[in-house]
Amino acid sequence: MKIGILTSGGDCQALNAAMYGLVKGLYKKSKNKVEIYGIKDGYTGLIEGNSAKMNLSDFEYILKQGGTILGSSRQPFKKINDEYKNGKTKVGCMVENYKGMGLDCLVILGGNGSHKTANLLSEKGLHIITLPKTIDNDIFGTDMTFGFSSAIDRATEYMDNLKSTAVSHNRIFIVEVMGNKAGWLTINAGIATGADVILIPEIPYDIKKVKDHINKKFSQGKRGIIVAAAEGILTLEENKLSKKAFIEKRQKEEISDSAQNLEKQLKDQMDAEVRTSVIGHIQRGGNPSAYDRILASRLGVEAAKLICKKQFGYMMAIQNGKINKCLLKDIAGKKKIIDTEDEILNQAEMLDICLGR
Ligand code: F6P
């Protein structure tokens, strides 16, 4: 049995742990009758035919290692049918290289965009199994993605550390957390640090509500305010604009991102000093949390079992604590964002956190 593995899209913690679980499971279940091929730098390696045969020992010590030993890249789905070389499309090259390598299955560790490509490859007849990775936790069909728990830890530690300086200077700190369309990371890290305000892309915010809440906190004697703000937040007014009008507005106001937009509004309208701190890619870096190591290993092992049963076209998922499989065609192209009725939002509000609504 010949199995290819690739890691695609933005990296996250526990990609290596998932490969460790997968490869160990494959060796065990097939009684060592398996050959593993690592494809370099995500779909780019599959397009270019860049892969190397690997041994069990290559995966033995990577359980707790951050990043991905295979490398990763972004290959946007909307460009996957573009010509790559000699009249061949990128997807055409991927199919050709899969066949040329004589693979029995390709295991893809990826996020939302990668799942669209994985589904396309599956529709073209390739044997595909996927594992859900991303710090954003926005993959439809799974309760959790691996990478998410570690990123919460990273963002929590960062905000905890900001708190002392925010208190000393009695400043308002806006902390930009990753997540363009989904606020899972922001809401969880915000609750974990006892943030005063949490703004997420799913709830366009009313700046007046934010201001009033901060003023209330100051009047109660609180020093140092933390506003956890996801990358993709919009004001109520911005949310009503077309994409074109929104871009024009931001250009006219010389605003490059949402945190800067929020900072400008707070600075204009509040007496306290305002500072913005961007956590950035550190949220995806470093060793995975224990939870992520366990989740990723379990997903990997169950993927191995499915492959040995010759069942393909699935994403492995955790649902109510159990590892299950979802049909790729049922989940590809869908995004799991926070429902505005989700209980976690009400629980945050009960903790006297303002969500800008
Ligand atoms: O992988 C998800 C993510 O970390 C998002 O949270 C973030 O918006 C984006 O990737 C950043 O992408 P890049 O690494 O390409 O800057």
Short mmCIF file of C-alpha atoms and ligand atoms in Angstrom, two decimals:
data_model
loop_
_atom_site.label_atom_id
_atom_site.label_comp_id
_atom_site.label_asym_id
_atom_site.label_seq_id
_atom_site.Cartn_x
_atom_site.Cartn_y
_atom_site.Cartn_z
CA MET A 1 0.00 0.00 0.00
CA LYS A 2 1.41 3.40 -1.05
CA ILE A 3 0.18 6.41 0.88
CA GLY A 4 0.98 10.06 0.10
CA ILE A 5 0.69 12.80 2.74
CA LEU A 6 0.59 16.56 2.31
CA THR A 7 -0.02 19.54 4.59
CA SER A 8 -1.74 22.50 2.94
CA GLY A 9 -2.59 26.13 3.76
CA GLY A 10 -1.56 28.16 6.80
CA ASP A 11 0.28 25.91 9.22
CA CYS A 12 -0.84 25.28 12.80
CA GLN A 13 0.21 23.27 15.82
CA ALA A 14 -0.24 19.47 15.82
CA LEU A 15 0.14 18.92 12.06
CA ASN A 16 3.09 16.72 12.94
CA ALA A 17 1.11 14.99 15.70
CA ALA A 18 -1.61 14.11 13.17
CA MET A 19 0.98 12.61 10.79
CA TYR A 20 2.53 10.71 13.70
CA GLY A 21 -0.88 9.18 14.55
CA LEU A 22 -1.61 8.42 10.90
CA VAL A 23 1.70 6.77 10.10
CA LYS A 24 1.85 4.76 13.34
CA GLY A 25 -1.71 3.61 12.69
CA LEU A 26 -0.93 2.65 9.09
CA TYR A 27 2.10 0.56 10.08
CA LYS A 28 0.16 -1.17 12.83
CA LYS A 29 -3.01 -1.87 10.85
CA SER A 30 -1.23 -3.00 7.65
CA LYS A 31 1.33 -5.08 9.59
CA ASN A 32 4.13 -2.93 8.15
CA LYS A 33 2.97 -3.39 4.55
CA VAL A 34 2.91 0.32 3.78
CA GLU A 35 5.11 2.84 2.01
CA ILE A 36 4.82 6.50 2.96
CA TYR A 37 5.52 9.35 0.54
CA GLY A 38 5.81 12.86 1.94
CA ILE A 39 4.74 15.51 -0.59
CA LYS A 40 6.62 18.78 -0.11
CA ASP A 41 5.02 22.17 0.53
CA GLY A 42 1.36 21.24 0.18
CA TYR A 43 -0.45 21.12 -3.17
CA THR A 44 2.55 22.89 -4.74
CA GLY A 45 4.56 19.68 -4.27
CA LEU A 46 1.79 17.60 -5.83
CA ILE A 47 1.59 19.97 -8.81
CA GLU A 48 5.35 19.85 -9.29
CA GLY A 49 5.78 16.16 -8.45
CA ASN A 50 8.02 16.94 -5.49
CA SER A 51 7.94 14.10 -2.96
CA ALA A 52 10.20 11.75 -1.01
CA LYS A 53 9.82 8.27 0.44
CA MET A 54 9.78 8.35 4.23
CA ASN A 55 10.27 5.83 7.04
CA LEU A 56 8.47 5.19 10.29
CA SER A 57 11.49 6.65 12.08
CA ASP A 58 10.91 10.02 10.34
CA PHE A 59 7.66 10.33 12.30
CA GLU A 60 8.76 8.82 15.61
CA TYR A 61 9.78 12.00 17.46
CA ILE A 62 7.52 14.65 15.93
CA LEU A 63 4.46 14.34 18.20
CA LYS A 64 5.21 17.54 20.10
CA GLN A 65 6.97 19.48 17.35
CA GLY A 66 5.30 22.64 15.98
CA GLY A 67 4.97 23.46 12.25
CA THR A 68 5.00 20.71 9.63
CA ILE A 69 7.96 18.54 8.68
CA LEU A 70 6.61 18.45 5.09
CA GLY A 71 6.31 22.23 4.61
CA SER A 72 3.12 23.97 3.51
CA SER A 73 1.87 26.54 1.00
CA ARG A 74 -1.31 28.22 -0.13
CA GLN A 75 -2.73 27.26 -3.55
CA PRO A 76 -6.00 29.22 -3.82
CA PHE A 77 -8.91 27.03 -4.95
CA LYS A 78 -10.12 29.62 -7.44
CA LYS A 79 -6.82 29.33 -9.32
CA ILE A 80 -6.64 25.55 -9.27
CA ASN A 81 -7.90 25.26 -12.86
CA ASP A 82 -5.36 27.82 -14.12
CA GLU A 83 -2.74 26.63 -16.58
CA TYR A 84 0.45 25.48 -14.86
CA LYS A 85 2.71 24.25 -17.67
CA ASN A 86 2.45 23.10 -21.31
CA GLY A 87 -1.32 23.57 -21.44
CA LYS A 88 -1.85 21.50 -18.29
CA THR A 89 -3.85 22.89 -15.39
CA LYS A 90 -2.67 22.72 -11.79
CA VAL A 91 -5.36 20.21 -10.95
CA GLY A 92 -4.48 18.20 -14.07
CA CYS A 93 -0.86 18.01 -12.91
CA MET A 94 -1.98 16.87 -9.44
CA VAL A 95 -4.05 14.02 -10.88
CA GLU A 96 -1.20 13.03 -13.20
CA ASN A 97 1.39 13.01 -10.40
CA TYR A 98 -0.87 11.06 -8.04
CA LYS A 99 -1.27 8.40 -10.72
CA GLY A 100 2.40 8.51 -11.64
CA MET A 101 3.37 7.84 -8.03
CA GLY A 102 1.00 4.85 -7.96
CA LEU A 103 -0.63 6.04 -4.74
CA ASP A 104 -3.44 4.05 -3.12
CA CYS A 105 -4.51 7.07 -1.10
CA LEU A 106 -3.54 10.69 -0.53
CA VAL A 107 -4.02 12.09 2.98
CA ILE A 108 -4.48 15.86 3.03
CA LEU A 109 -4.14 17.88 6.23
CA GLY A 110 -5.83 21.19 5.52
CA GLY A 111 -8.28 23.95 6.30
CA ASN A 112 -11.34 25.24 4.43
CA GLY A 113 -9.74 26.13 1.11
CA SER A 114 -7.71 22.92 1.06
CA HIS A 115 -10.90 20.92 1.58
CA LYS A 116 -12.43 22.35 -1.59
CA THR A 117 -9.42 21.15 -3.57
CA ALA A 118 -9.45 17.81 -1.75
CA ASN A 119 -13.10 17.32 -2.72
CA LEU A 120 -12.32 18.20 -6.33
CA LEU A 121 -9.52 15.61 -6.41
CA SER A 122 -11.89 13.07 -4.88
CA GLU A 123 -14.48 13.86 -7.58
CA LYS A 124 -11.78 13.22 -10.16
CA GLY A 125 -11.47 9.68 -8.83
CA LEU A 126 -8.46 10.02 -6.51
CA HIS A 127 -8.59 8.21 -3.17
CA ILE A 128 -8.59 11.04 -0.63
CA ILE A 129 -8.82 11.21 3.16
CA THR A 130 -8.48 14.53 4.98
CA LEU A 131 -7.72 15.73 8.50
CA PRO A 132 -9.11 19.08 9.74
CA LYS A 133 -6.44 21.56 10.80
CA THR A 134 -6.63 25.27 11.53
CA ILE A 135 -6.32 27.65 14.44
CA ASP A 136 -9.61 29.23 13.25
CA ASN A 137 -11.78 26.18 14.16
CA ASP A 138 -14.05 27.04 11.24
CA ILE A 139 -14.25 23.70 9.41
CA PHE A 140 -17.80 22.48 8.96
CA GLY A 141 -18.54 18.97 10.26
CA THR A 142 -16.07 18.79 13.15
CA ASP A 143 -16.57 20.16 16.66
CA MET A 144 -12.87 21.03 16.88
CA THR A 145 -9.95 21.35 14.52
CA PHE A 146 -6.42 20.65 15.71
CA GLY A 147 -4.34 23.79 16.19
CA PHE A 148 -7.28 25.61 17.78
CA SER A 149 -6.59 24.69 21.41
CA SER A 150 -2.89 25.60 21.13
CA ALA A 151 -3.75 28.93 19.52
CA ILE A 152 -6.18 29.73 22.36
CA ASP A 153 -3.34 29.08 24.82
CA ARG A 154 -1.00 31.33 22.82
CA ALA A 155 -3.49 34.23 22.56
CA THR A 156 -4.44 33.86 26.24
CA GLU A 157 -0.86 34.06 27.41
CA TYR A 158 -0.28 37.10 25.22
CA MET A 159 -3.31 38.96 26.58
CA ASP A 160 -2.48 37.97 30.17
CA ASN A 161 0.94 39.55 29.69
CA LEU A 162 -0.52 42.75 28.27
CA LYS A 163 -2.82 43.20 31.22
CA SER A 164 -0.17 44.38 33.69
CA THR A 165 1.05 47.18 31.44
CA ALA A 166 -2.55 48.12 30.55
CA VAL A 167 -3.31 48.43 34.27
CA SER A 168 -0.12 50.41 35.09
CA HIS A 169 -0.90 53.07 32.47
CA ASN A 170 -4.67 52.78 32.72
CA ARG A 171 -4.85 52.39 28.97
CA ILE A 172 -7.27 50.74 26.58
CA PHE A 173 -5.52 47.92 24.72
CA ILE A 174 -6.97 46.58 21.49
CA VAL A 175 -5.54 43.11 20.89
CA GLU A 176 -5.92 41.81 17.35
CA VAL A 177 -6.54 38.06 17.32
CA MET A 178 -6.42 35.95 14.12
CA GLY A 179 -9.67 35.05 12.40
CA ASN A 180 -11.03 36.83 9.36
CA LYS A 181 -14.45 35.29 9.09
CA ALA A 182 -14.79 33.26 12.32
CA GLY A 183 -14.45 34.51 15.88
CA TRP A 184 -13.91 31.19 17.70
CA LEU A 185 -10.35 31.98 18.68
CA THR A 186 -11.18 35.52 19.83
CA ILE A 187 -14.23 34.60 21.91
CA ASN A 188 -12.43 31.73 23.64
CA ALA A 189 -9.17 33.57 24.34
CA GLY A 190 -11.16 36.63 25.35
CA ILE A 191 -13.18 34.67 27.91
CA ALA A 192 -10.02 32.95 29.15
CA THR A 193 -8.37 36.30 29.90
CA GLY A 194 -11.42 38.09 31.25
CA ALA A 195 -11.38 40.65 28.43
CA ASP A 196 -13.73 43.61 28.83
CA VAL A 197 -14.84 43.69 25.20
CA ILE A 198 -14.76 40.89 22.61
CA LEU A 199 -15.47 41.75 18.98
CA ILE A 200 -15.95 39.00 16.39
CA PRO A 201 -16.64 39.03 12.63
CA GLU A 202 -20.05 37.41 13.13
CA ILE A 203 -21.36 40.44 15.11
CA PRO A 204 -20.94 43.83 13.40
CA TYR A 205 -20.23 46.15 16.32
CA ASP A 206 -21.93 49.30 17.50
CA ILE A 207 -19.10 51.63 18.58
CA LYS A 208 -21.43 53.44 20.98
CA LYS A 209 -22.09 50.21 22.87
CA VAL A 210 -18.33 49.56 23.09
CA LYS A 211 -17.60 53.09 24.34
CA ASP A 212 -20.41 53.02 26.91
CA HIS A 213 -19.21 49.69 28.28
CA ILE A 214 -15.62 50.88 28.62
CA ASN A 215 -16.77 54.06 30.36
CA LYS A 216 -18.89 51.98 32.72
CA LYS A 217 -15.83 49.84 33.58
CA PHE A 218 -13.71 52.94 34.22
CA SER A 219 -16.45 54.45 36.40
CA GLN A 220 -16.50 51.20 38.41
CA GLY A 221 -12.81 51.80 39.14
CA LYS A 222 -11.35 49.33 36.67
CA ARG A 223 -7.85 50.19 35.42
CA GLY A 224 -6.65 48.89 32.07
CA ILE A 225 -9.17 47.70 29.49
CA ILE A 226 -8.63 44.78 27.14
CA VAL A 227 -10.54 44.68 23.86
CA ALA A 228 -10.03 41.34 22.09
CA ALA A 229 -10.78 42.04 18.43
CA ALA A 230 -10.77 39.48 15.62
CA GLU A 231 -9.01 40.42 12.36
CA GLY A 232 -12.24 40.52 10.37
CA ILE A 233 -14.48 42.75 12.52
CA LEU A 234 -16.76 45.33 10.91
CA THR A 235 -18.78 48.22 12.29
CA LEU A 236 -22.57 48.19 11.89
CA GLU A 237 -22.23 50.80 9.14
CA GLU A 238 -19.46 48.94 7.28
CA ASN A 239 -21.52 45.77 7.33
CA LYS A 240 -24.19 47.48 5.22
CA LEU A 241 -21.75 48.45 2.45
CA SER A 242 -21.08 46.53 -0.75
CA LYS A 243 -17.58 45.04 -1.02
CA LYS A 244 -16.56 47.82 -3.45
CA ALA A 245 -17.94 50.61 -1.25
CA PHE A 246 -16.24 49.08 1.80
CA ILE A 247 -12.82 48.99 0.09
CA GLU A 248 -13.27 52.58 -1.09
CA LYS A 249 -14.24 53.73 2.42
CA ARG A 250 -11.18 52.14 4.02
CA GLN A 251 -8.91 53.57 1.29
CA LYS A 252 -10.34 57.06 1.69
CA GLU A 253 -9.85 56.96 5.46
CA GLU A 254 -6.35 55.45 4.98
CA ILE A 255 -7.23 52.54 7.20
CA SER A 256 -5.49 49.27 6.44
CA ASP A 257 -7.18 46.92 8.92
CA SER A 258 -10.05 46.53 11.34
CA ALA A 259 -8.03 46.99 14.53
CA GLN A 260 -6.71 50.31 13.21
CA ASN A 261 -10.27 51.33 12.37
CA LEU A 262 -11.37 50.55 15.93
CA GLU A 263 -8.38 52.37 17.40
CA LYS A 264 -9.20 55.49 15.39
CA GLN A 265 -12.82 55.51 16.61
CA LEU A 266 -11.85 54.99 20.25
CA LYS A 267 -9.07 57.60 20.12
CA ASP A 268 -11.44 60.14 18.59
CA GLN A 269 -14.14 59.58 21.14
CA MET A 270 -12.49 58.59 24.45
CA ASP A 271 -10.28 60.32 26.98
CA ALA A 272 -8.09 57.32 27.85
CA GLU A 273 -4.98 56.45 25.85
CA VAL A 274 -5.51 53.67 23.32
CA ARG A 275 -2.87 51.23 22.05
CA THR A 276 -3.15 48.36 19.58
CA SER A 277 -1.18 45.15 19.81
CA VAL A 278 -1.26 42.52 17.05
CA ILE A 279 -0.57 38.97 18.23
CA GLY A 280 0.07 37.71 14.70
CA HIS A 281 1.59 34.42 13.59
CA ILE A 282 2.87 33.50 17.03
CA GLN A 283 -0.68 32.12 17.45
CA ARG A 284 0.20 29.39 14.94
CA GLY A 285 3.71 28.78 16.22
CA GLY A 286 5.41 26.57 18.78
CA ASN A 287 4.58 23.21 20.30
CA PRO A 288 1.00 21.94 20.35
CA SER A 289 -1.03 21.78 23.56
CA ALA A 290 -1.64 18.37 25.12
CA TYR A 291 -5.26 18.54 23.92
CA ASP A 292 -4.18 19.14 20.31
CA ARG A 293 -1.60 16.32 20.43
CA ILE A 294 -4.27 13.91 21.61
CA LEU A 295 -6.95 15.07 19.16
CA ALA A 296 -4.57 15.02 16.18
CA SER A 297 -3.17 11.57 17.08
CA ARG A 298 -6.68 10.15 17.44
CA LEU A 299 -7.81 11.62 14.11
CA GLY A 300 -4.68 10.23 12.45
CA VAL A 301 -5.19 6.73 13.82
CA GLU A 302 -8.84 6.62 12.70
CA ALA A 303 -7.81 7.86 9.25
CA ALA A 304 -5.36 4.93 9.07
CA LYS A 305 -8.13 2.46 9.94
CA LEU A 306 -10.38 3.86 7.21
CA ILE A 307 -7.61 3.69 4.62
CA CYS A 308 -6.93 0.04 5.49
CA LYS A 309 -10.67 -0.63 4.98
CA LYS A 310 -10.31 1.05 1.55
CA GLN A 311 -12.86 3.72 2.37
CA PHE A 312 -12.13 7.07 0.74
CA GLY A 313 -13.66 10.50 0.15
CA TYR A 314 -13.95 11.39 3.84
CA MET A 315 -12.76 13.98 6.34
CA MET A 316 -12.11 12.70 9.86
CA ALA A 317 -13.92 14.72 12.53
CA ILE A 318 -14.53 14.85 16.26
CA GLN A 319 -18.23 14.94 17.11
CA ASN A 320 -19.47 14.75 20.71
CA GLY A 321 -16.12 13.35 21.84
CA LYS A 322 -15.99 10.52 19.25
CA ILE A 323 -13.94 10.37 16.07
CA ASN A 324 -16.27 10.02 13.08
CA LYS A 325 -16.04 10.45 9.33
CA CYS A 326 -17.86 13.02 7.15
CA LEU A 327 -18.28 12.79 3.38
CA LEU A 328 -16.02 15.38 1.76
CA LYS A 329 -18.79 16.42 -0.61
CA ASP A 330 -20.99 17.27 2.39
CA ILE A 331 -18.51 19.59 4.08
CA ALA A 332 -16.38 21.14 1.31
CA GLY A 333 -17.16 24.79 0.67
CA LYS A 334 -19.04 25.27 3.95
CA LYS A 335 -17.71 27.36 6.83
CA LYS A 336 -18.48 26.91 10.52
CA ILE A 337 -18.90 30.39 11.99
CA ILE A 338 -20.42 31.34 15.34
CA ASP A 339 -24.20 31.45 15.32
CA THR A 340 -25.31 34.71 16.92
CA GLU A 341 -27.59 32.61 19.17
CA ASP A 342 -24.68 30.35 20.26
CA GLU A 343 -24.71 29.95 24.05
CA ILE A 344 -21.05 30.93 24.36
CA LEU A 345 -21.99 34.48 23.37
CA ASN A 346 -24.65 34.75 26.03
CA GLN A 347 -22.24 33.25 28.58
CA ALA A 348 -19.66 35.92 27.68
CA GLU A 349 -22.30 38.62 28.17
CA MET A 350 -23.23 37.12 31.54
CA LEU A 351 -19.56 37.63 32.47
CA ASP A 352 -20.13 41.34 31.74
CA ILE A 353 -18.14 41.21 28.50
CA CYS A 354 -19.42 43.56 25.81
CA LEU A 355 -19.78 42.01 22.34
CA GLY A 356 -20.60 45.32 20.67
CA ARG A 357 -24.28 44.48 20.28
O1 F6P B 1 -4.58 29.73 8.90
C1 F6P B 1 -5.53 30.60 9.32
C2 F6P B 1 -4.96 31.97 9.49
O2 F6P B 1 -3.99 31.96 10.53
C3 F6P B 1 -6.02 33.03 9.76
O3 F6P B 1 -6.43 33.09 11.09
C4 F6P B 1 -5.33 34.27 9.27
O4 F6P B 1 -6.28 35.22 8.89
C5 F6P B 1 -4.52 33.78 8.10
O5 F6P B 1 -4.33 32.40 8.31
C6 F6P B 1 -3.18 34.44 7.93
O6 F6P B 1 -2.61 33.97 6.75
P1 F6P B 1 -1.10 34.14 6.32
O7 F6P B 1 -0.28 33.19 7.13
O8 F6P B 1 -1.10 33.77 4.88
O9 F6P B 1 -0.71 35.55 6.61
#
